[in-house]
Amino acid sequence: MSDLVLEPAVRQLELLRTGAISVSELAEAHIRQIERLNPQLNALVDFDADRVRARARIHDAWEGQRARRPLFGLPVTVKSSIATRGLRCEIGSTLRKGEIPAEDAVVVSRLRAAGALILGTTNCPEFLMAYETDNLLHGRTRNPWDLERTPGGSSGGESAAIAAGMSAAGLGSDSGGSVRVPAHFTGICSLKPTPGRMPGRGHLPPCVGPFQILGAIGPMARTIADVALLFRTLSGHDPVDPASAPVALREPTMDDLRSNRIGFFEDDELVPVTAETRAAVNAAALVLREAGFRVEPFRPTTLERLRQLWRTFFVHCGAMFYAPEIRGRESELSPIFNEFLGIAASAPAITAAELLNAWAELDLLRAETLAEMRKYPVLLCPVASVPAFRHGERSWEIEGRTVEYLDAWRYSQWFNVLAAPAAVVPVGASPEGLPIGVQIVARPYEDEKALGVAAVVDAAFGYRPPAMALG
C-alpha cells in the first residue's frame, strides 16, 4: 500500500471517483504509513486512527457526494497553527498546551466542505519563529531523507508528513519561507500565495499588522498539480478578512504563460549558494527555454533593501507581538524560541519613528520592485543557500565563506515583504542525495502564473520518494 500513499493527490482522487478504492481503504493505507513512520519522524502531533476510520466510514456512506466535492475522501493534514476544530492547535508551545479550537479557520472549513478527510495536525517550532521544527511540547521533527536533519520550519511537520506519504497534501503557513523552505528540504512542492488569496482568518496567531503582508496560508503537496488543486479549491474572497481581495480565479493557457519573460538568477551576490543549487536553477531555466519561454539573466536591484525590511517586521515586530504573552513565563519557552528572542534582542531597539519610516519605505520599495518586474513578471531563483541542515546547525561554509543562519533563507524572505506569490518545485540533489528545490515567483495576485510556470518545471523533474517512505 506504500505505493498508493505516494501517488499524487489527483491520482488518489481519481481512484476514489472511479470506485477503484474506497475512502476507508485509502484512509487505512495512510494510517498504516503514519503508524510505521511517525514514531521516527514525529510529524503529526494530533492523530487518532480510530477517529480517522470513523470519519472515513461516514464519507463512504455519502457516496453521492463524490462527484460534487473536488477533494472528496482525500487524506490531508493541517499545520498546528491553523485552527482545526476538535484537533490540538498549540503552535508548538507549552504556553498553549491542550488548546483545541472550537471553530475551523476559513481554509479548513473549505477543506471540509470540499470533502477532504483531515488526518490530524502537524508539528511546528514554538510560535513559528524558526527554520527548524523542534519544541518543548512535542519535540523534534525529523526529515524523511535523513533523520539527522530537519525538514525545515515553520511548516516542517507538514512537509515531512507529505514527503513520507503520511498525508496526500496539506496546509502550512509562510511569513519568511515557512512553506517554501520545508518543501525545498523534503523534496515536495508548495505555494506561498499572495496574502488573502487563500483567507488567513483562523491562523494562530492572527496575520495582522505587518504580518498581513508577510504572512499567508499556503498549500503543500508532492506535485504542482496537487498544489494548484488545493489553491483553486480553497482560494476565494473572505468578506470578513481585510486582506482578502475579491480576485477571480484565472486559468492561463500555455501561450499566455509563454508571453511572460522570465528573469533568473543564481544568487544575490551577497550570500552564496551551493554549487548544486546553482545547477538546479540553471537546469530549470533550460527546461523552460526548451518549452518555449524567454528566460534571461535578471536580478531585481531591491533585494537587499527588501531583506532588511523583512528583518525589521518579522524579527523586531514578531518579538514585540509575543512579548505580552511570554512575560513572566520565559522559563517555559523552547530553546529555539529563546534563540529567536536573542536574535531580536541583539539589535538596537526600534523606535516608533523608525517603525513608521520602515512602514512607509515598505510601500515605496514594493512599488519600485514591481516596476522592475514589469519586464520580467516571473522570476526563477533559489529557495535557500543550502539543502536540509543537521539539527542544531546554524552556519555553513559555502565557496570559502561562512553563511549565517538567517542569511541562508533570504531567498525566500524577499517575497514575503513583496507580498508576491512564490512556488517551490524539487529539481536537483545535493552530494548527499538531499533534495534541492527552485523558486518561481510572480507579481502579487498572479498566483496562477507562478503555478503555471512551476508546472512546466515539475513535469520535467518531479517528486521522488525518500527511501524510508517506500517501506
Short mmCIF file of C-alpha atoms in Angstrom, two decimals:
data_model
loop_
_atom_site.label_atom_id
_atom_site.label_comp_id
_atom_site.label_asym_id
_atom_site.label_seq_id
_atom_site.Cartn_x
_atom_site.Cartn_y
_atom_site.Cartn_z
CA MET A 1 0.00 0.00 0.00
CA SER A 2 3.04 2.33 0.27
CA ASP A 3 2.85 2.87 -3.49
CA LEU A 4 -0.73 4.12 -3.13
CA VAL A 5 0.06 6.72 -0.47
CA LEU A 6 2.91 8.08 -2.60
CA GLU A 7 0.66 8.66 -5.60
CA PRO A 8 -0.18 12.31 -6.39
CA ALA A 9 -3.32 13.61 -4.72
CA VAL A 10 -5.02 13.99 -8.10
CA ARG A 11 -4.39 10.29 -8.78
CA GLN A 12 -5.75 9.28 -5.38
CA LEU A 13 -8.87 11.33 -6.10
CA GLU A 14 -9.26 9.65 -9.48
CA LEU A 15 -9.15 6.23 -7.82
CA LEU A 16 -11.81 7.36 -5.36
CA ARG A 17 -14.05 8.83 -8.06
CA THR A 18 -13.94 5.71 -10.21
CA GLY A 19 -14.64 3.45 -7.26
CA ALA A 20 -11.31 1.64 -7.62
CA ILE A 21 -10.77 2.27 -3.92
CA SER A 22 -13.00 3.36 -1.04
CA VAL A 23 -12.32 6.26 1.30
CA SER A 24 -11.85 3.76 4.13
CA GLU A 25 -9.26 1.81 2.14
CA LEU A 26 -7.32 4.94 1.25
CA ALA A 27 -7.53 6.19 4.83
CA GLU A 28 -6.29 2.80 6.11
CA ALA A 29 -3.28 2.97 3.79
CA HIS A 30 -2.37 6.36 5.25
CA ILE A 31 -2.98 5.17 8.80
CA ARG A 32 -0.52 2.31 8.25
CA GLN A 33 2.07 4.71 6.83
CA ILE A 34 1.63 7.05 9.80
CA GLU A 35 1.86 4.23 12.33
CA ARG A 36 5.01 2.95 10.61
CA LEU A 37 6.84 6.24 10.12
CA ASN A 38 5.53 8.86 12.55
CA PRO A 39 7.33 7.35 15.58
CA GLN A 40 10.59 8.10 13.75
CA LEU A 41 9.61 11.38 12.07
CA ASN A 42 7.36 12.96 14.73
CA ALA A 43 5.48 14.94 12.09
CA LEU A 44 1.87 14.55 13.29
CA VAL A 45 1.13 15.77 16.82
CA ASP A 46 -2.61 15.09 16.95
CA PHE A 47 -3.60 11.86 15.23
CA ASP A 48 -6.18 9.25 16.26
CA ALA A 49 -6.51 6.28 13.92
CA ASP A 50 -9.96 5.29 15.17
CA ARG A 51 -11.24 8.83 14.70
CA VAL A 52 -9.97 8.83 11.11
CA ARG A 53 -11.52 5.42 10.44
CA ALA A 54 -14.89 6.57 11.78
CA ARG A 55 -14.81 9.65 9.59
CA ALA A 56 -13.81 7.60 6.54
CA ARG A 57 -16.83 5.32 7.06
CA ILE A 58 -19.08 8.39 7.08
CA HIS A 59 -17.51 9.51 3.81
CA ASP A 60 -18.15 6.12 2.26
CA ALA A 61 -21.79 6.38 3.30
CA TRP A 62 -22.01 9.70 1.41
CA GLU A 63 -21.48 8.01 -1.94
CA GLY A 64 -23.48 10.64 -3.81
CA GLN A 65 -21.11 13.41 -2.69
CA ARG A 66 -18.11 12.15 -4.69
CA ALA A 67 -18.90 13.98 -7.90
CA ARG A 68 -19.83 17.26 -6.21
CA ARG A 69 -16.87 17.65 -3.85
CA PRO A 70 -13.45 18.14 -5.51
CA LEU A 71 -11.41 16.74 -2.58
CA PHE A 72 -13.85 14.03 -1.54
CA GLY A 73 -12.07 11.44 0.61
CA LEU A 74 -8.56 12.88 0.17
CA PRO A 75 -6.47 12.33 3.34
CA VAL A 76 -4.85 15.64 4.33
CA THR A 77 -3.09 17.24 7.28
CA VAL A 78 -3.04 20.77 8.69
CA LYS A 79 -0.22 22.65 10.40
CA SER A 80 -0.95 23.11 14.09
CA SER A 81 -1.07 26.89 13.76
CA ILE A 82 -4.21 26.80 11.61
CA ALA A 83 -7.39 26.41 13.66
CA THR A 84 -8.86 22.95 13.11
CA ARG A 85 -11.99 22.18 15.08
CA GLY A 86 -11.55 19.31 17.52
CA LEU A 87 -7.77 18.94 16.99
CA ARG A 88 -4.90 20.35 19.00
CA CYS A 89 -3.54 23.57 17.54
CA GLU A 90 -0.96 24.65 20.11
CA ILE A 91 1.60 26.43 17.89
CA GLY A 92 4.28 24.20 19.40
CA SER A 93 4.18 25.97 22.76
CA THR A 94 3.73 24.70 26.30
CA LEU A 95 2.05 28.05 26.95
CA ARG A 96 -0.80 26.82 24.74
CA LYS A 97 -0.75 23.16 25.72
CA GLY A 98 -4.07 21.42 25.17
CA GLU A 99 -5.67 24.21 23.13
CA ILE A 100 -8.36 22.82 20.82
CA PRO A 101 -10.21 25.35 18.63
CA ALA A 102 -13.99 25.27 18.68
CA GLU A 103 -14.14 26.62 15.11
CA ASP A 104 -12.22 25.98 11.91
CA ALA A 105 -10.08 28.51 10.12
CA VAL A 106 -11.78 29.56 6.87
CA VAL A 107 -9.45 27.42 4.75
CA VAL A 108 -10.07 24.38 6.97
CA SER A 109 -13.81 24.92 6.72
CA ARG A 110 -13.39 24.98 2.94
CA LEU A 111 -11.29 21.81 3.11
CA ARG A 112 -14.13 20.03 4.90
CA ALA A 113 -16.74 21.44 2.52
CA ALA A 114 -14.70 20.12 -0.40
CA GLY A 115 -14.85 16.65 1.14
CA ALA A 116 -11.27 16.27 2.39
CA LEU A 117 -10.57 13.77 5.18
CA ILE A 118 -8.46 15.50 7.84
CA LEU A 119 -5.99 13.06 9.37
CA GLY A 120 -4.56 15.34 12.05
CA THR A 121 -2.40 18.36 12.79
CA THR A 122 1.37 18.63 12.32
CA ASN A 123 4.30 19.90 14.33
CA CYS A 124 5.89 23.35 14.12
CA PRO A 125 8.52 25.30 16.06
CA GLU A 126 7.25 27.28 19.04
CA PHE A 127 5.31 30.32 17.84
CA LEU A 128 6.56 29.58 14.27
CA MET A 129 9.76 31.59 14.65
CA ALA A 130 12.37 29.14 13.33
CA TYR A 131 13.54 27.28 10.24
CA GLU A 132 13.87 24.09 12.31
CA THR A 133 10.89 22.24 13.78
CA ASP A 134 11.52 21.49 17.44
CA ASN A 135 9.79 22.49 20.68
CA LEU A 136 9.40 21.51 24.32
CA LEU A 137 5.78 20.44 23.81
CA HIS A 138 6.13 17.78 21.11
CA GLY A 139 9.85 17.54 20.45
CA ARG A 140 11.84 17.42 17.23
CA THR A 141 10.52 16.58 13.77
CA ARG A 142 12.95 14.72 11.52
CA ASN A 143 13.50 14.80 7.77
CA PRO A 144 12.48 11.56 5.98
CA TRP A 145 15.55 11.92 3.74
CA ASP A 146 17.93 11.88 6.73
CA LEU A 147 16.75 11.61 10.33
CA GLU A 148 19.77 13.64 11.47
CA ARG A 149 18.44 16.63 9.51
CA THR A 150 15.49 18.95 9.89
CA PRO A 151 12.53 19.09 7.49
CA GLY A 152 12.64 22.86 7.98
CA GLY A 153 10.28 25.28 9.65
CA SER A 154 7.93 26.51 10.45
CA SER A 155 5.80 24.06 8.40
CA GLY A 156 8.29 21.25 8.99
CA GLY A 157 5.82 18.71 10.33
CA GLU A 158 3.61 19.26 7.31
CA SER A 159 6.44 18.85 4.80
CA ALA A 160 7.75 15.69 6.48
CA ALA A 161 4.28 14.11 6.55
CA ILE A 162 3.65 14.79 2.86
CA ALA A 163 7.13 13.80 1.66
CA ALA A 164 6.87 10.47 3.52
CA GLY A 165 3.41 9.61 2.19
CA MET A 166 1.68 10.03 5.55
CA SER A 167 -0.55 12.68 4.02
CA ALA A 168 -1.62 13.32 0.43
CA ALA A 169 -1.43 17.11 0.81
CA GLY A 170 -1.93 19.80 3.39
CA LEU A 171 -1.79 23.35 4.62
CA GLY A 172 1.14 25.31 6.02
CA SER A 173 1.79 29.00 6.54
CA ASP A 174 4.61 31.29 5.49
CA SER A 175 5.90 34.65 6.76
CA GLY A 176 9.56 34.12 5.87
CA GLY A 177 9.74 30.98 3.77
CA SER A 178 7.83 28.62 6.04
CA VAL A 179 6.07 26.59 3.33
CA ARG A 180 8.86 27.03 0.79
CA VAL A 181 11.99 26.14 2.77
CA PRO A 182 10.40 22.93 4.17
CA ALA A 183 9.27 21.95 0.66
CA HIS A 184 12.82 22.53 -0.58
CA PHE A 185 14.25 20.49 2.33
CA THR A 186 11.96 17.49 1.80
CA GLY A 187 11.55 17.36 -1.99
CA ILE A 188 7.91 18.40 -2.32
CA CYS A 189 6.04 21.34 -3.85
CA SER A 190 4.38 24.34 -2.21
CA LEU A 191 2.95 27.77 -2.85
CA LYS A 192 3.14 30.89 -0.74
CA PRO A 193 0.13 32.68 -2.19
CA THR A 194 -0.48 36.39 -2.39
CA PRO A 195 -1.76 37.21 1.11
CA GLY A 196 -5.54 36.96 1.15
CA ARG A 197 -5.91 34.83 -1.99
CA MET A 198 -6.38 31.97 0.46
CA PRO A 199 -8.07 33.50 3.52
CA GLY A 200 -5.86 33.84 6.58
CA ARG A 201 -8.66 34.14 9.10
CA GLY A 202 -8.20 31.48 11.74
CA HIS A 203 -4.43 31.37 11.60
CA LEU A 204 -2.79 31.31 15.03
CA PRO A 205 -1.52 33.90 15.79
CA PRO A 206 -3.59 36.20 13.55
CA CYS A 207 -1.94 37.61 10.41
CA VAL A 208 -2.30 41.26 11.42
CA GLY A 209 -0.21 44.41 11.14
CA PRO A 210 2.96 43.73 9.13
CA PHE A 211 2.15 40.01 9.16
CA GLN A 212 -0.88 40.72 7.00
CA ILE A 213 1.66 41.47 4.26
CA LEU A 214 4.32 38.96 5.24
CA GLY A 215 2.08 36.02 6.06
CA ALA A 216 -0.08 33.63 4.06
CA ILE A 217 -1.59 30.18 4.45
CA GLY A 218 -0.34 28.02 1.60
CA PRO A 219 -0.88 24.57 0.08
CA MET A 220 1.78 21.84 0.18
CA ALA A 221 1.79 18.58 -1.80
CA ARG A 222 4.02 16.27 -3.82
CA THR A 223 3.20 17.81 -7.22
CA ILE A 224 2.35 21.27 -8.50
CA ALA A 225 -0.88 19.85 -9.94
CA ASP A 226 -1.89 18.92 -6.39
CA VAL A 227 -0.84 22.32 -5.03
CA ALA A 228 -2.84 24.04 -7.78
CA LEU A 229 -5.89 21.90 -6.99
CA LEU A 230 -5.80 22.98 -3.35
CA PHE A 231 -5.26 26.59 -4.35
CA ARG A 232 -8.22 26.58 -6.74
CA THR A 233 -10.46 24.82 -4.24
CA LEU A 234 -9.61 26.87 -1.14
CA SER A 235 -8.97 30.35 -2.53
CA GLY A 236 -11.65 32.98 -2.87
CA HIS A 237 -12.82 36.14 -1.20
CA ASP A 238 -13.50 36.14 2.53
CA PRO A 239 -15.66 39.21 3.24
CA VAL A 240 -14.57 39.29 6.88
CA ASP A 241 -10.83 39.20 6.13
CA PRO A 242 -9.50 42.71 5.40
CA ALA A 243 -6.55 41.20 3.47
CA SER A 244 -8.81 39.16 1.20
CA ALA A 245 -9.37 40.83 -2.17
CA PRO A 246 -12.22 39.67 -4.45
CA VAL A 247 -9.90 38.31 -7.14
CA ALA A 248 -11.38 35.76 -9.54
CA LEU A 249 -9.51 32.58 -10.41
CA ARG A 250 -7.71 32.65 -13.72
CA GLU A 251 -6.71 29.75 -15.97
CA PRO A 252 -3.83 30.98 -18.15
CA THR A 253 -3.10 28.97 -21.28
CA MET A 254 0.41 27.87 -22.17
CA ASP A 255 0.54 30.67 -24.75
CA ASP A 256 -0.47 33.13 -22.02
CA LEU A 257 2.31 31.84 -19.81
CA ARG A 258 4.93 31.94 -22.57
CA SER A 259 4.16 35.61 -23.15
CA ASN A 260 5.83 36.38 -19.81
CA ARG A 261 9.57 36.91 -19.89
CA ILE A 262 11.29 35.03 -17.05
CA GLY A 263 14.24 36.54 -15.21
CA PHE A 264 16.54 34.13 -13.40
CA PHE A 265 19.45 34.49 -11.01
CA GLU A 266 21.63 32.03 -9.12
CA ASP A 267 22.41 34.23 -6.13
CA ASP A 268 22.15 37.84 -4.93
CA GLU A 269 25.95 38.46 -4.98
CA LEU A 270 25.87 38.91 -1.19
CA VAL A 271 25.26 35.41 0.19
CA PRO A 272 26.45 32.40 -1.85
CA VAL A 273 24.54 29.20 -2.59
CA THR A 274 25.87 25.68 -3.06
CA ALA A 275 27.07 24.57 -6.48
CA GLU A 276 24.19 22.10 -6.68
CA THR A 277 21.72 24.92 -6.00
CA ARG A 278 23.18 26.89 -8.90
CA ALA A 279 22.90 23.81 -11.08
CA ALA A 280 19.24 23.33 -10.13
CA VAL A 281 18.35 26.91 -11.10
CA ASN A 282 20.13 26.54 -14.43
CA ALA A 283 18.50 23.17 -15.08
CA ALA A 284 15.06 24.70 -14.50
CA ALA A 285 15.96 27.63 -16.78
CA LEU A 286 16.98 25.20 -19.55
CA VAL A 287 13.70 23.26 -19.25
CA LEU A 288 11.71 26.47 -19.54
CA ARG A 289 13.68 27.60 -22.58
CA GLU A 290 13.08 24.24 -24.23
CA ALA A 291 9.36 24.70 -23.50
CA GLY A 292 9.35 27.96 -25.45
CA PHE A 293 9.84 30.54 -22.69
CA ARG A 294 12.14 33.54 -22.88
CA VAL A 295 14.45 33.08 -19.90
CA GLU A 296 17.10 35.72 -19.33
CA PRO A 297 19.50 36.67 -16.53
CA PHE A 298 17.89 39.30 -14.32
CA ARG A 299 18.05 40.21 -10.65
CA PRO A 300 15.93 42.95 -9.03
CA THR A 301 18.08 45.72 -7.57
CA THR A 302 15.90 45.98 -4.46
CA LEU A 303 16.58 42.59 -2.87
CA GLU A 304 18.85 43.61 -0.01
CA ARG A 305 16.61 46.51 0.96
CA LEU A 306 13.62 44.16 0.94
CA ARG A 307 15.55 41.77 3.15
CA GLN A 308 16.33 44.49 5.70
CA LEU A 309 12.66 45.41 5.88
CA TRP A 310 11.74 41.75 6.36
CA ARG A 311 14.11 41.59 9.31
CA THR A 312 12.54 44.71 10.81
CA PHE A 313 9.00 43.41 10.56
CA PHE A 314 9.49 39.68 11.15
CA VAL A 315 12.18 39.77 13.82
CA HIS A 316 11.56 43.04 15.66
CA CYS A 317 7.79 43.18 15.33
CA GLY A 318 7.48 39.42 15.86
CA ALA A 319 9.25 39.68 19.20
CA MET A 320 7.16 42.71 20.14
CA PHE A 321 3.90 40.90 19.33
CA TYR A 322 4.77 37.93 21.55
CA ALA A 323 6.15 39.96 24.47
CA PRO A 324 2.84 40.24 26.40
CA GLU A 325 2.10 36.51 26.12
CA ILE A 326 5.51 35.29 27.28
CA ARG A 327 6.14 37.87 30.01
CA GLY A 328 6.78 36.08 33.29
CA ARG A 329 6.84 32.64 31.61
CA GLU A 330 10.27 32.80 29.99
CA SER A 331 11.39 29.59 31.74
CA GLU A 332 8.71 27.64 29.82
CA LEU A 333 9.94 28.64 26.36
CA SER A 334 11.70 26.30 23.92
CA PRO A 335 15.41 26.84 23.24
CA ILE A 336 14.62 27.57 19.59
CA PHE A 337 12.18 30.33 20.50
CA ASN A 338 14.65 31.76 23.01
CA GLU A 339 17.18 31.76 20.16
CA PHE A 340 14.78 33.88 18.10
CA LEU A 341 14.30 36.26 21.03
CA GLY A 342 18.07 36.53 21.36
CA ILE A 343 18.40 37.49 17.70
CA ALA A 344 15.76 40.18 18.20
CA ALA A 345 17.41 41.47 21.38
CA SER A 346 20.88 41.62 19.80
CA ALA A 347 19.86 44.54 17.57
CA PRO A 348 19.14 48.05 18.85
CA ALA A 349 15.54 48.58 19.92
CA ILE A 350 13.43 50.04 17.15
CA THR A 351 11.87 53.44 17.81
CA ALA A 352 8.37 54.50 16.85
CA ALA A 353 9.80 56.85 14.23
CA GLU A 354 11.95 54.07 12.73
CA LEU A 355 8.97 51.74 12.57
CA LEU A 356 6.85 54.40 10.88
CA ASN A 357 9.60 55.09 8.36
CA ALA A 358 10.01 51.38 7.68
CA TRP A 359 6.28 51.05 7.02
CA ALA A 360 6.41 53.94 4.53
CA GLU A 361 9.56 52.51 2.92
CA LEU A 362 7.79 49.19 2.53
CA ASP A 363 5.21 50.67 0.17
CA LEU A 364 7.81 52.62 -1.79
CA LEU A 365 10.11 49.63 -2.13
CA ARG A 366 7.31 47.30 -3.18
CA ALA A 367 6.37 49.78 -5.89
CA GLU A 368 9.97 50.01 -7.08
CA THR A 369 10.33 46.22 -7.23
CA LEU A 370 7.05 45.76 -9.07
CA ALA A 371 8.14 48.37 -11.59
CA GLU A 372 11.31 46.36 -12.26
CA MET A 373 9.20 43.21 -12.64
CA ARG A 374 7.10 44.72 -15.41
CA LYS A 375 9.76 43.50 -17.85
CA TYR A 376 10.19 40.18 -16.01
CA PRO A 377 6.81 39.28 -14.46
CA VAL A 378 8.18 35.87 -13.42
CA LEU A 379 11.40 35.20 -11.52
CA LEU A 380 13.33 31.95 -11.14
CA CYS A 381 15.81 31.70 -8.27
CA PRO A 382 16.99 29.54 -5.36
CA VAL A 383 14.85 28.81 -2.32
CA ALA A 384 17.81 28.87 0.08
CA SER A 385 21.59 28.77 0.18
CA VAL A 386 21.76 25.16 1.42
CA PRO A 387 19.71 21.95 1.43
CA ALA A 388 18.34 20.47 4.67
CA PHE A 389 20.73 21.06 7.55
CA ARG A 390 21.56 18.90 10.56
CA HIS A 391 19.58 19.55 13.73
CA GLY A 392 21.13 22.47 15.58
CA GLU A 393 23.40 23.71 12.80
CA ARG A 394 23.45 27.49 12.49
CA SER A 395 26.18 28.30 9.93
CA TRP A 396 27.63 26.77 6.78
CA GLU A 397 30.78 27.14 4.68
CA ILE A 398 29.98 27.86 1.02
CA GLU A 399 32.57 28.91 -1.56
CA GLY A 400 35.02 29.73 1.23
CA ARG A 401 32.56 31.98 3.07
CA THR A 402 30.56 31.49 6.25
CA VAL A 403 26.80 31.77 5.76
CA GLU A 404 24.92 32.52 8.97
CA TYR A 405 21.53 31.12 9.96
CA LEU A 406 19.07 33.86 8.94
CA ASP A 407 21.12 34.81 5.89
CA ALA A 408 20.71 31.36 4.33
CA TRP A 409 16.96 31.85 3.83
CA ARG A 410 17.00 35.38 2.41
CA TYR A 411 15.99 33.96 -0.98
CA SER A 412 12.53 33.30 0.45
CA GLN A 413 12.25 36.31 2.76
CA TRP A 414 12.28 38.91 -0.03
CA PHE A 415 8.98 37.73 -1.43
CA ASN A 416 7.15 37.91 1.88
CA VAL A 417 7.91 41.63 2.02
CA LEU A 418 6.82 41.95 -1.60
CA ALA A 419 3.56 40.05 -0.84
CA ALA A 420 4.30 38.07 -4.01
CA PRO A 421 3.20 34.50 -4.79
CA ALA A 422 6.10 32.05 -4.90
CA ALA A 423 6.02 28.33 -5.75
CA VAL A 424 8.69 25.72 -4.99
CA VAL A 425 9.46 22.68 -7.15
CA PRO A 426 12.06 19.95 -6.46
CA VAL A 427 14.71 19.88 -9.20
CA GLY A 428 18.16 18.81 -8.04
CA ALA A 429 20.03 16.96 -5.33
CA SER A 430 23.00 17.59 -3.06
CA PRO A 431 26.07 15.28 -2.99
CA GLU A 432 24.37 13.52 -0.04
CA GLY A 433 21.24 12.97 -2.13
CA LEU A 434 19.17 15.62 -0.33
CA PRO A 435 16.50 17.40 -2.41
CA ILE A 436 17.08 20.87 -3.81
CA GLY A 437 14.14 22.97 -4.98
CA VAL A 438 13.85 26.10 -7.07
CA GLN A 439 11.51 29.02 -6.61
CA ILE A 440 9.16 30.51 -9.22
CA VAL A 441 7.84 33.94 -8.28
CA ALA A 442 5.16 36.15 -9.86
CA ARG A 443 3.75 39.58 -9.15
CA PRO A 444 1.08 39.91 -6.44
CA TYR A 445 -2.31 38.42 -7.39
CA GLU A 446 -0.74 36.49 -10.28
CA ASP A 447 -0.53 33.23 -8.35
CA GLU A 448 -1.85 31.22 -11.29
CA LYS A 449 1.09 32.45 -13.37
CA ALA A 450 3.60 31.17 -10.80
CA LEU A 451 1.78 27.84 -10.63
CA GLY A 452 1.60 27.51 -14.41
CA VAL A 453 5.32 28.05 -14.92
CA ALA A 454 6.11 25.83 -11.93
CA ALA A 455 4.04 23.04 -13.51
CA VAL A 456 6.33 23.05 -16.56
CA VAL A 457 9.37 22.61 -14.33
CA ASP A 458 7.64 19.98 -12.21
CA ALA A 459 6.76 17.92 -15.28
CA ALA A 460 10.46 17.71 -16.17
CA PHE A 461 11.75 16.77 -12.71
CA GLY A 462 9.11 15.93 -10.14
CA TYR A 463 8.81 14.24 -6.78
CA ARG A 464 10.95 11.29 -5.85
CA PRO A 465 10.22 9.48 -2.58
CA PRO A 466 12.70 9.16 0.27
CA ALA A 467 13.74 5.55 0.77
CA MET A 468 12.02 5.20 4.14
CA ALA A 469 8.67 6.11 2.57
CA LEU A 470 8.82 3.07 0.28
CA GLY A 471 8.89 0.63 3.15
#
